[in-house]
Short mmCIF file of C-alpha atoms in Angstrom, two decimals:
data_model
loop_
_atom_site.label_atom_id
_atom_site.label_comp_id
_atom_site.label_asym_id
_atom_site.label_seq_id
_atom_site.Cartn_x
_atom_site.Cartn_y
_atom_site.Cartn_z
CA LYS A 1 8.04 71.41 -2.83
CA ASP A 2 4.77 69.71 -1.88
CA PHE A 3 6.78 66.88 -0.37
CA LEU A 4 8.80 69.28 1.76
CA ASN A 5 5.69 71.12 2.88
CA ASN A 6 4.00 67.85 3.90
CA TYR A 7 7.14 66.70 5.68
CA SER A 8 7.39 70.05 7.50
CA ASN A 9 3.74 69.84 8.55
CA LYS A 10 4.27 66.33 9.91
CA ILE A 11 7.27 67.52 11.91
CA GLU A 12 5.27 70.40 13.35
CA SER A 13 2.45 68.01 14.19
CA LEU A 14 4.86 65.62 15.93
CA ILE A 15 6.42 68.50 17.84
CA GLY A 16 2.95 69.49 19.03
CA GLU A 17 2.21 65.92 20.10
CA ILE A 18 5.52 65.70 21.96
CA GLU A 19 4.80 68.95 23.77
CA GLU A 20 1.32 67.71 24.70
CA LEU A 21 2.78 64.42 25.96
CA ASN A 22 5.37 66.31 28.00
CA ARG A 23 2.62 68.41 29.58
CA GLU A 24 0.72 65.21 30.35
CA ILE A 25 3.84 63.68 31.92
CA VAL A 26 4.32 66.75 34.12
CA LYS A 27 0.66 66.59 35.16
CA LYS A 28 0.92 62.90 36.05
CA GLU A 29 4.14 63.50 37.98
CA GLU A 30 2.39 66.21 40.00
CA GLU A 31 -0.52 63.84 40.69
CA LEU A 32 1.90 61.09 41.75
CA GLU A 33 3.72 63.52 44.02
CA MET A 34 0.47 64.50 45.71
CA SER A 35 -0.50 60.83 46.13
CA ALA A 36 2.93 60.03 47.57
CA GLN A 37 2.62 62.86 50.07
CA LYS A 38 -0.82 61.64 51.15
CA LEU A 39 0.57 58.10 51.49
CA SER A 40 3.44 59.39 53.62
CA ALA A 41 1.02 61.22 55.91
CA ILE A 42 -1.15 58.09 56.30
CA ARG A 43 1.91 55.94 56.98
CA ASP A 44 3.12 58.37 59.63
CA LEU A 45 -0.26 58.35 61.40
CA LYS A 46 -0.84 54.59 61.18
CA SER A 47 2.72 53.71 62.19
CA LYS A 48 2.30 55.71 65.41
CA GLU A 49 -0.94 53.83 66.13
CA LEU A 50 0.76 50.49 65.39
CA ILE A 51 3.72 51.33 67.65
CA LYS A 52 1.40 52.25 70.50
CA ASP A 53 -0.78 49.15 70.10
CA ILE A 54 2.08 46.65 69.78
CA ASN A 55 3.89 48.05 72.80
CA ARG A 56 0.66 47.82 74.78
CA VAL A 57 -0.12 44.23 73.74
CA SER A 58 3.52 43.20 74.23
CA LYS A 59 3.20 44.00 77.92
CA GLU A 60 0.18 41.71 78.09
CA LEU A 61 2.37 38.99 76.58
CA ASN A 62 5.00 39.40 79.34
CA LEU A 63 7.48 41.29 77.16
CA GLU A 64 8.00 43.96 79.80
CA GLU A 65 11.20 45.49 78.37
CA PHE A 66 10.21 45.03 74.74
CA ARG A 67 9.79 48.16 72.66
CA PHE A 68 8.67 48.36 69.03
CA ASP A 69 9.34 51.12 66.51
CA VAL A 70 8.72 51.81 62.81
CA ARG A 71 11.29 53.80 60.88
CA PHE A 72 11.08 55.22 57.38
CA MET A 73 13.94 55.61 54.94
CA LYS A 74 13.49 58.26 52.26
CA ASN A 75 13.97 57.23 48.66
CA TYR A 76 16.04 59.41 46.35
CA SER A 77 13.29 59.20 43.75
CA LEU A 78 9.62 58.30 43.67
CA THR A 79 9.01 54.54 43.48
CA ILE A 80 6.01 52.23 43.41
CA ASN A 81 6.13 52.37 47.23
CA GLY A 82 6.08 56.14 47.36
CA HIS A 83 8.73 58.36 48.92
CA GLU A 84 9.97 55.92 51.53
CA THR A 85 10.46 52.34 52.58
CA CYS A 86 9.89 51.21 56.15
CA GLU A 87 11.50 48.76 58.54
CA PHE A 88 10.51 47.45 61.95
CA PHE A 89 12.92 48.03 64.83
CA ILE A 90 12.86 46.60 68.34
CA LYS A 91 14.77 46.47 71.58
CA THR A 92 14.20 43.63 74.00
CA ASN A 93 16.08 44.77 77.09
CA ALA A 94 16.38 48.00 79.04
CA GLY A 95 19.43 50.06 78.12
CA GLU A 96 19.78 48.57 74.64
CA SER A 97 19.43 50.55 71.43
CA PHE A 98 16.86 49.81 68.76
CA LYS A 99 17.96 47.31 66.12
CA PRO A 100 16.25 45.86 63.03
CA LEU A 101 13.66 43.24 63.95
CA LYS A 102 14.99 40.76 61.40
CA ASP A 103 18.49 40.81 62.90
CA ILE A 104 18.08 40.20 66.62
CA ILE A 105 14.77 38.63 67.52
CA SER A 106 14.66 35.15 69.09
CA GLY A 107 12.15 32.42 68.31
CA GLY A 108 10.03 32.99 71.40
CA GLU A 109 10.06 36.75 70.97
CA LEU A 110 9.19 36.42 67.29
CA SER A 111 6.18 34.30 68.21
CA ARG A 112 4.91 36.92 70.61
CA VAL A 113 5.58 39.86 68.26
CA MET A 114 3.77 38.07 65.42
CA MET A 115 0.94 37.23 67.76
CA ALA A 116 0.73 40.87 68.89
CA MET A 117 0.57 42.05 65.27
CA LYS A 118 -2.06 39.49 64.31
CA LEU A 119 -4.16 40.26 67.35
CA ILE A 120 -4.00 44.00 66.72
CA LEU A 121 -4.89 43.66 63.04
CA SER A 122 -7.78 41.32 63.80
CA SER A 123 -9.09 42.98 66.95
CA GLY A 124 -11.24 45.47 65.08
CA THR A 125 -12.84 42.95 62.74
CA LYS A 126 -16.06 40.98 62.90
CA ASN A 127 -17.26 37.80 61.24
CA LYS A 128 -13.80 36.92 59.88
CA ILE A 129 -11.95 33.60 59.92
CA TYR A 130 -8.38 33.51 61.23
CA VAL A 131 -6.01 30.54 61.30
CA PHE A 132 -3.22 30.57 63.91
CA ASP A 133 -0.87 27.69 63.12
CA GLU A 134 1.31 27.15 66.21
CA ILE A 135 1.87 30.87 66.61
CA ASP A 136 2.47 30.15 70.32
CA THR A 137 5.61 28.09 69.64
CA GLY A 138 8.28 28.74 72.26
CA LEU A 139 5.87 30.21 74.79
CA SER A 140 4.70 28.95 78.17
CA GLY A 141 3.48 30.07 81.56
CA GLU A 142 1.97 33.53 81.95
CA ALA A 143 2.69 34.49 78.33
CA ALA A 144 0.63 31.53 77.11
CA ILE A 145 -2.23 32.46 79.44
CA SER A 146 -2.15 36.05 78.17
CA ILE A 147 -2.29 34.84 74.57
CA ALA A 148 -5.18 32.52 75.41
CA ASP A 149 -7.10 35.42 76.92
CA LEU A 150 -6.50 37.62 73.87
CA LEU A 151 -7.52 34.84 71.49
CA LYS A 152 -10.67 34.27 73.49
CA LYS A 153 -11.50 37.95 73.24
CA ILE A 154 -11.14 37.97 69.46
CA SER A 155 -13.15 34.75 69.14
CA LEU A 156 -16.20 36.54 70.52
CA THR A 157 -16.65 38.32 67.17
CA ASN A 158 -14.62 36.15 64.79
CA GLN A 159 -14.02 32.48 63.97
CA LEU A 160 -10.57 31.28 65.07
CA LEU A 161 -8.86 28.02 64.14
CA CYS A 162 -5.84 27.46 66.39
CA VAL A 163 -3.27 24.69 66.08
CA SER A 164 -1.56 24.47 69.46
CA HIS A 165 0.28 22.13 71.81
CA LEU A 166 -0.26 24.37 74.83
CA PRO A 167 -2.92 23.45 77.40
CA GLN A 168 -3.42 27.14 78.16
CA ILE A 169 -4.60 27.71 74.57
CA ALA A 170 -6.47 24.44 74.06
CA SER A 171 -8.42 24.77 77.30
CA ARG A 172 -10.05 28.03 76.17
CA SER A 173 -11.48 26.52 72.99
CA ASP A 174 -15.21 26.34 72.36
CA CYS A 175 -14.70 23.24 70.22
CA PHE A 176 -11.71 20.97 70.84
CA PHE A 177 -10.50 18.85 67.91
CA TYR A 178 -8.07 16.08 68.85
CA ILE A 179 -5.92 15.18 65.83
CA TYR A 180 -4.19 11.80 65.71
CA LYS A 181 -2.80 9.28 63.22
CA GLU A 182 -3.64 5.66 62.53
CA ASN A 183 -2.08 2.94 60.41
CA ILE A 184 -4.72 1.46 58.13
CA LYS A 185 -3.76 -1.14 55.53
CA LYS A 186 -0.10 -0.13 55.79
CA ARG A 187 -0.92 3.52 55.30
CA THR A 188 -0.80 6.33 57.83
CA VAL A 189 -3.95 8.42 57.86
CA SER A 190 -4.92 11.43 59.95
CA ARG A 191 -8.03 11.27 62.09
CA TYR A 192 -9.82 13.64 64.40
CA SER A 193 -12.39 13.49 67.14
CA ILE A 194 -14.21 16.20 69.04
CA LEU A 195 -13.53 16.08 72.77
CA GLU A 196 -16.10 17.51 75.15
CA GLY A 197 -16.75 17.51 78.88
CA ASP A 198 -14.69 15.02 80.85
CA LYS A 199 -12.87 13.80 77.72
CA LYS A 200 -11.63 17.30 77.03
CA ILE A 201 -10.53 17.77 80.64
CA LYS A 202 -8.70 14.42 80.62
CA TYR A 203 -6.79 15.28 77.45
CA ILE A 204 -5.93 18.77 78.72
CA SER A 205 -4.54 17.08 81.85
CA LYS A 206 -2.35 14.90 79.60
CA MET A 207 -1.04 18.03 77.91
CA ILE A 208 -0.12 19.28 81.38
CA SER A 209 1.47 16.21 82.96
CA GLY A 210 2.07 13.75 80.11
CA GLU A 211 0.49 10.33 79.70
CA GLN A 212 0.35 9.82 83.47
CA VAL A 213 -2.85 11.60 84.47
CA THR A 214 -2.85 12.67 88.12
CA PRO A 215 -5.57 14.09 90.39
CA GLU A 216 -3.59 17.33 90.46
CA SER A 217 -3.45 17.61 86.66
CA ILE A 218 -7.18 16.79 86.42
CA LYS A 219 -7.94 19.52 88.94
CA TYR A 220 -5.75 22.05 87.14
CA ALA A 221 -7.22 21.10 83.75
CA THR A 222 -10.74 21.50 85.14
CA THR A 223 -9.86 24.96 86.43
CA MET A 224 -8.40 25.97 83.06
CA VAL A 225 -11.38 24.71 81.05
CA ASN A 226 -13.91 26.39 83.35
CA ARG A 227 -11.98 29.63 83.55
#
């Protein structure tokens, strides 16, 4: 009899614990639901700001017909990412419909979209260090000049390290590092030198016209450096 009474008491105790755990689960689910709703509201607000900013900067990068959009897909159940997942959509020409960014974008367009995103995310910061490793690949002309201007603007409050083969970008640098390779004792080693003044202008002119430096390329390089 004592055994049965003890066993019955243990069962009642376990039932009480299970009920308490179930109440705790319900409470946590309600808290998660509230957090997910707050996250959804923040995502909705910030995505609208991102869409507006990227479409604005894209025009500065000579993507006149480019349009950017963020779309959310609702999840059937709550996940670690909340109530939805998101995907970036774009259209690159007038009259086209929006399609997923990952499916249709070209190399040059990707460079400019990534640049726009990086510039937007870094534009409000100060005293940060950013590394742009050939983000301008596939660009030239007015688009390259626009990127150079935006980079220069960000560099006023942040430290930028830019790897570039474009004279438009290199000419706007405050400190120009020329990277080259040498064969030393049958080994290839990387070297660098800092080019200033006339040396910088001469190398920028080579980037413009090739190894054959001309008076015209020198003049253009001088204009770019002193811009």
